[in-house]
Amino acid sequence: MSETLGHVETPSLILDLERLDRNLARMRDQLSRWPEVTFRPHMKTAKSVDVARRVLPDGGPIIVSTLHEAEYFFDHGFSDILYGVGVSPDKFPRIARLAERSARITVILDNLATAEALVVFAAETGLAIHVLIEIDTDGHRSGVAPDADILPPIGRVLDQAGLLRGVLTHAGESYGARSLEALHGFAELERSGAVRAAERLRAAGCSAPVVSVGSTPTALFAQDLTGVTEVRAGVFMFQDLVMAGAGVCTPEDLALSVLTTVIGHQAEKNWIITDAGWMALSRDRGTERQAVDQGYGLVCDVDGRRIGELVMVSANQEHGVIADRNGGAVSPEDFPVGTRLRILPNHACATAAQHGTYAVLQDGLITDRWNRERGW
Amino acid sequence: MSETLGHVETPSLILDLERLDRNLARMRDQLSRWPEVTFRPHMKTAKSVDVARRVLPDGGPIIVSTLHEAEYFFDHGFSDILYGVGVSPDKFPRIARLAERSARITVILDNLATAEALVVFAAETGLAIHVLIEIDTDGHRSGVAPDADILPPIGRVLDQAGLLRGVLTHAGESYGARSLEALHGFAELERSGAVRAAERLRAAGCSAPVVSVGSTPTALFAQDLTGVTEVRAGVFMFQDLVMAGAGVCTPEDLALSVLTTVIGHQAEKNWIITDAGWMALSRDRGTERQAVDQGYGLVCDVDGRRIGELVMVSANQEHGVIADRNGGAVSPEDFPVGTRLRILPNHACATAAQHGTYAVLQDGLITDRWNRERGW
């Protein structure tokens, strides 16, 4: 039962299927240069089995950010799952329950204490839990440096127990890129650091066949993947204004938008008031420190065409305020109460997280609703 | 089945029942000075019928921020519901469905176009939909100024159709208060503006018995409610660091916290890495422009006691970074992997919105799980 965008309840999260497919094709094209490299898409952005099946029509390996996602995707036929947040011992039993159901579960860790605890747990349960050591190639957050003294000892503890599979890194700092050179540089930083770490483990006698790298910017702009066996990315499916600001895509690539309704004006302030506040967009202000601050998002008409320099300049819980970014006049007559608008978000992961469903847009109509999973 | 905080899955949203009850008692005490004034708590923060019943054991009027909340609370026995976001005509049919079920529904609006559309709709359906005109007393967002020329015409359109009930204002700017004088000032600004608007409507021949004001700061610090018939507030139930920064409460009043587990360290940076990122805390940085920036939240031990000057300094989707706010040394040995911590949030509404349940803490144990509603 198709609906027009004029009839959908607002606020709603709109997923433009044509743009999604175009973004998926772009990544497939890029990675087709390295047919021997495994692609493991990150489901933390989409959190939807319908999207996952669009990305991987024949199934395939995925990475997730919560154990709830791991369980959800496993229940829907995805059995090769990497849990991409450093594991802690309190989560071992829940991971074990997946392994008992024959999930191929891989975890990551970056310290000796967790490695030793996992070795004990694996011996006690007899379960196959694969481990990648998290490598910090850009100072972003977690991980051991490729050249850290502690790397071989962690590797040996895991390898002697038959758990070690290799290394993983994520160049999170690449989101801050401002040029093509920077994007190429982050991709090479990620590759070279991960490969060096794997080689140090191998030199220490460990089996480390897997070298997993990835982020949307580095996956799309990698020029060399020598030594890499696996690439991961998630945001690329939808793209967002942060990615556009980093030169990774254009605003016309964004597959997500928030449909909203004009509920009033403050004419003397040149404000349009809408029913989409931070509850619908999230509090993410990821473009704030980029060259162009997009506020809470770029404003488009109901058909997805940008309207001059209108941006969502502020947000309350269920109210959005739209204005011209340069303070220009905005006439209430051009946007009467009831007008439908669409906001392109700063950060796809954060905005999508505020919603329980995607309203799937195809040929100008909402043709389907896809569930999104939340929680841990 | 009680659980200790050491056994609950992380991240989890913890609701301290004793603190909730203390916050409710404080508001009851404050408002007991005006027994003739109706209290209409805002359910946009709690979004939980269990919390609502704690606030209003005998039922009573509520305000909500979405029509989904209106339907949810009506289904759970709350029949006097104010929808506190300016209504637009596309939402009339859904409101009518509640009115048909004998809900006492009140809407707000601030423009002639919506008033006229509602009059037509009410005449067509024969439904009783009450209206308050939204008044802008502090330039915060929506509403007509108390002295605006358009106010009497809007009032007359509604009054002639028998829909007008009065006026409503919300001093959202009071969240930016920095002193007791400022808090008192915002309360008086709200009261005097709303009363003046109601008197103008009455002078124009309209029936406007209801004068509804409110926000957590103004409700708790009002000294005079002459002419006011109804007070609203929501955040007061849980309080948060923004309210503490505005002098409305102390961090020891905060009833919500996010339970998290240490998953690693970056020792040379004095970072503790946890499994609670912005997905668990939200991206809200509401204390950023206050006198004390609390990052993504204040860090407490598992029993809720603050730990020195530790704050959550940054957040990725499922990673939190904790550090000393002054850059002091943080020893990994003091916070080994697996350590449980609790983060006091900037903004109760935003942090709670990230969670589907409250883990209810009573006498040091999680004794219950309360559902939270999301969506529109």
XYZ file of C-alpha atoms in Angstrom, chain A residues 59-359:
301
model
C 24.502 -13.316 2.646
C 28.061 -12.855 3.787
C 30.167 -11.621 6.664
C 29.033 -8.605 8.669
C 30.306 -6.491 11.539
C 28.019 -5.187 14.283
C 28.367 -2.743 17.166
C 26.226 -4.441 19.842
C 25.466 -7.978 20.917
C 21.804 -7.257 20.327
C 22.643 -6.602 16.675
C 24.681 -9.813 16.603
C 21.711 -11.808 17.892
C 19.246 -10.061 15.585
C 21.294 -10.581 12.423
C 22.130 -14.156 13.383
C 18.421 -14.856 13.848
C 17.906 -13.526 10.310
C 20.461 -15.722 8.599
C 23.768 -13.900 8.969
C 26.144 -16.327 10.643
C 29.611 -14.770 10.196
C 29.575 -11.899 12.664
C 32.347 -9.679 13.978
C 31.463 -7.827 17.193
C 33.375 -4.618 16.589
C 33.626 -3.109 20.086
C 36.360 -4.260 22.451
C 34.912 -7.187 24.359
C 34.941 -7.376 28.162
C 34.612 -10.594 30.185
C 31.056 -9.848 31.341
C 29.954 -10.244 27.705
C 31.581 -13.679 27.190
C 28.495 -15.719 28.237
C 26.238 -13.935 25.768
C 28.792 -14.422 22.987
C 29.079 -18.061 23.975
C 25.338 -18.519 23.529
C 25.733 -17.374 19.919
C 28.730 -19.630 19.387
C 26.750 -22.569 20.783
C 24.182 -21.916 18.060
C 26.984 -22.288 15.492
C 27.458 -18.604 14.805
C 30.947 -17.848 13.567
C 31.696 -15.134 16.107
C 34.790 -12.949 16.080
C 35.589 -10.502 18.879
C 38.212 -7.795 19.207
C 40.353 -6.815 22.195
C 43.391 -4.663 22.882
C 44.745 -5.760 26.252
C 46.358 -8.718 27.984
C 43.789 -8.950 30.789
C 40.899 -9.556 28.408
C 42.982 -11.918 26.271
C 43.881 -14.035 29.307
C 40.278 -14.058 30.548
C 39.026 -15.157 27.127
C 41.580 -17.955 26.927
C 40.337 -19.277 30.277
C 36.695 -18.923 29.191
C 37.295 -20.661 25.854
C 39.086 -23.541 27.589
C 36.239 -23.925 30.075
C 33.499 -23.869 27.455
C 35.325 -25.473 24.554
C 33.764 -22.884 22.230
C 35.357 -21.478 19.090
C 35.576 -17.716 19.535
C 37.828 -15.999 17.034
C 39.862 -12.956 18.049
C 41.319 -10.007 16.176
C 43.647 -7.713 18.098
C 42.482 -4.127 17.775
C 45.219 -1.873 16.389
C 45.296 1.896 16.852
C 46.684 3.394 13.648
C 45.542 6.998 14.069
C 45.117 7.720 17.804
C 41.340 7.720 17.405
C 40.268 5.721 20.474
C 40.921 2.032 21.315
C 43.631 -0.343 20.188
C 47.336 -1.025 20.645
C 49.814 0.827 18.472
C 51.299 -1.292 15.635
C 54.707 -0.978 17.275
C 53.639 -1.402 20.901
C 55.722 -3.763 23.034
C 52.563 -5.409 24.335
C 51.351 -6.568 20.910
C 53.370 -9.829 20.611
C 52.567 -10.938 24.196
C 48.815 -10.465 23.592
C 49.171 -12.334 20.314
C 51.037 -15.262 21.878
C 48.485 -15.711 24.682
C 45.692 -15.937 22.123
C 47.622 -17.916 19.548
C 48.692 -20.616 21.994
C 45.003 -21.155 22.774
C 44.143 -21.312 19.064
C 41.976 -18.163 19.236
C 44.013 -15.618 17.278
C 42.882 -14.762 13.769
C 44.720 -11.510 13.112
C 44.346 -7.761 13.494
C 41.717 -5.080 12.948
C 41.955 -1.312 12.705
C 39.518 1.529 12.087
C 40.776 4.939 10.974
C 38.080 6.911 12.772
C 40.118 10.086 12.357
C 39.495 9.866 8.605
C 36.081 11.449 9.249
C 38.056 14.634 9.835
C 39.641 14.601 6.380
C 39.438 17.841 4.404
C 41.065 16.893 1.096
C 41.549 14.046 -1.347
C 45.170 13.792 -0.219
C 44.045 13.427 3.382
C 41.577 10.669 2.421
C 44.302 8.806 0.551
C 46.633 9.372 3.481
C 44.244 7.927 6.079
C 43.637 4.872 3.886
C 47.362 4.225 3.629
C 47.883 4.904 7.369
C 45.239 2.281 8.143
C 46.644 -0.267 5.689
C 50.289 0.136 6.573
C 49.679 0.121 10.329
C 47.496 -2.965 10.258
C 49.863 -4.846 7.956
C 52.862 -3.910 10.132
C 51.056 -5.143 13.248
C 50.170 -8.445 11.551
C 53.752 -8.885 10.407
C 55.041 -8.308 13.949
C 52.655 -10.991 15.217
C 53.789 -13.393 12.499
C 57.431 -12.625 13.292
C 56.621 -13.562 16.904
C 55.448 -16.958 15.692
C 51.718 -16.237 15.747
C 49.171 -17.192 13.137
C 47.568 -13.937 12.003
C 46.019 -14.454 8.589
C 43.380 -11.707 8.878
C 44.168 -8.028 8.324
C 40.900 -6.115 8.598
C 40.720 -2.371 7.903
C 37.996 0.089 7.235
C 35.847 3.139 7.533
C 33.678 4.705 4.843
C 36.295 7.313 3.831
C 39.218 4.903 3.720
C 37.264 2.107 2.013
C 36.087 4.441 -0.765
C 39.456 6.149 -1.237
C 41.921 3.292 -0.751
C 44.429 3.088 -3.580
C 46.426 0.134 -2.299
C 45.291 -2.790 -0.171
C 48.494 -4.826 -0.242
C 48.472 -7.170 2.746
C 44.855 -6.421 3.630
C 42.407 -9.329 3.658
C 39.170 -7.605 4.720
C 37.565 -4.152 4.347
C 34.729 -2.835 6.503
C 32.414 0.192 6.147
C 28.899 1.158 7.206
C 27.949 4.811 6.678
C 28.611 4.504 2.913
C 25.179 2.875 2.497
C 23.370 6.072 3.421
C 26.123 8.705 3.437
C 25.567 11.927 5.407
C 26.564 15.591 5.627
C 29.699 14.796 7.637
C 30.841 12.544 4.794
C 29.912 15.242 2.267
C 31.911 17.780 4.296
C 34.888 15.446 4.257
C 34.712 15.196 0.461
C 33.596 11.559 0.508
C 30.261 12.197 -1.238
C 27.887 15.025 -2.181
C 24.601 15.975 -0.483
C 22.833 14.436 -3.489
C 24.127 11.025 -2.406
C 22.345 11.078 0.966
C 19.822 8.235 1.125
C 18.309 9.251 4.475
C 16.203 12.290 5.254
C 13.717 13.239 7.927
C 10.283 14.196 6.617
C 8.754 17.022 8.623
C 5.744 19.347 8.623
C 5.752 23.121 9.058
C 3.749 23.913 12.225
C 4.343 27.669 12.483
C 6.638 30.646 11.959
C 8.326 33.489 13.757
C 8.102 35.863 10.817
C 10.161 38.711 12.266
C 13.003 36.291 13.010
C 12.707 34.628 9.573
C 12.118 31.289 11.280
C 10.075 28.341 10.069
C 9.027 26.036 12.923
C 8.638 22.305 12.179
C 7.657 19.137 14.014
C 11.113 17.543 13.662
C 13.383 18.421 16.572
C 16.414 16.651 17.974
C 14.270 13.630 18.811
C 13.937 13.076 15.052
C 17.364 14.334 13.894
C 19.485 13.507 16.984
C 21.685 16.004 18.782
C 24.562 15.245 16.417
C 26.294 18.411 15.239
C 29.029 16.626 13.333
C 29.429 19.375 10.738
C 30.020 22.038 13.417
C 33.791 21.868 13.053
C 33.816 21.307 9.290
C 34.357 24.073 6.750
C 30.575 24.403 6.288
C 28.449 24.065 9.425
C 25.123 22.569 8.319
C 23.371 23.144 11.653
C 21.078 20.189 12.316
C 20.751 19.511 8.604
C 20.138 20.791 5.086
C 16.567 21.602 4.128
C 14.982 20.141 1.000
C 11.478 20.246 -0.424
C 9.307 17.166 -0.299
C 10.910 15.891 -3.502
C 14.396 16.117 -2.036
C 15.561 19.269 -3.811
C 17.559 21.693 -1.659
C 15.847 25.007 -0.948
C 18.317 27.869 -1.331
C 20.469 28.180 1.764
C 17.886 26.910 4.247
C 19.289 24.879 7.130
C 17.840 23.604 10.380
C 19.501 26.100 12.689
C 18.287 24.822 16.033
C 16.377 22.021 17.652
C 14.258 21.427 20.716
C 12.913 18.004 21.573
C 10.046 18.035 19.073
C 10.552 21.412 17.381
C 12.944 22.277 14.593
C 13.823 25.823 13.586
C 14.660 26.425 9.927
C 16.275 29.595 8.643
C 18.487 30.907 5.876
C 22.080 30.207 6.861
C 23.083 33.752 5.965
C 20.208 35.345 7.841
C 18.249 36.088 4.667
C 14.516 36.751 4.624
C 12.180 33.756 4.750
C 8.581 34.441 3.887
C 5.941 32.446 5.812
C 3.770 32.562 2.679
C 6.311 30.378 0.875
C 6.097 27.730 3.602
C 2.539 27.718 4.946
C 1.576 25.569 7.924
C 1.298 22.003 6.688
C 4.147 22.273 4.149
C 6.228 19.113 4.000
C 10.030 19.415 4.025
C 12.894 16.937 4.191
C 16.033 17.391 6.283
C 19.323 15.803 5.214
C 21.123 14.730 8.409
C 24.631 15.387 9.677
C 25.241 11.856 10.820
C 23.342 8.883 9.407
C 24.092 6.603 12.383
C 22.831 9.109 14.940
C 19.726 10.215 13.062
C 18.672 6.694 12.131
C 19.129 5.680 15.783
C 16.222 7.933 16.709
C 13.784 5.921 14.600
C 12.204 2.483 14.801
C 11.412 2.162 11.086
C 12.488 3.309 7.653
C 9.788 4.616 5.336
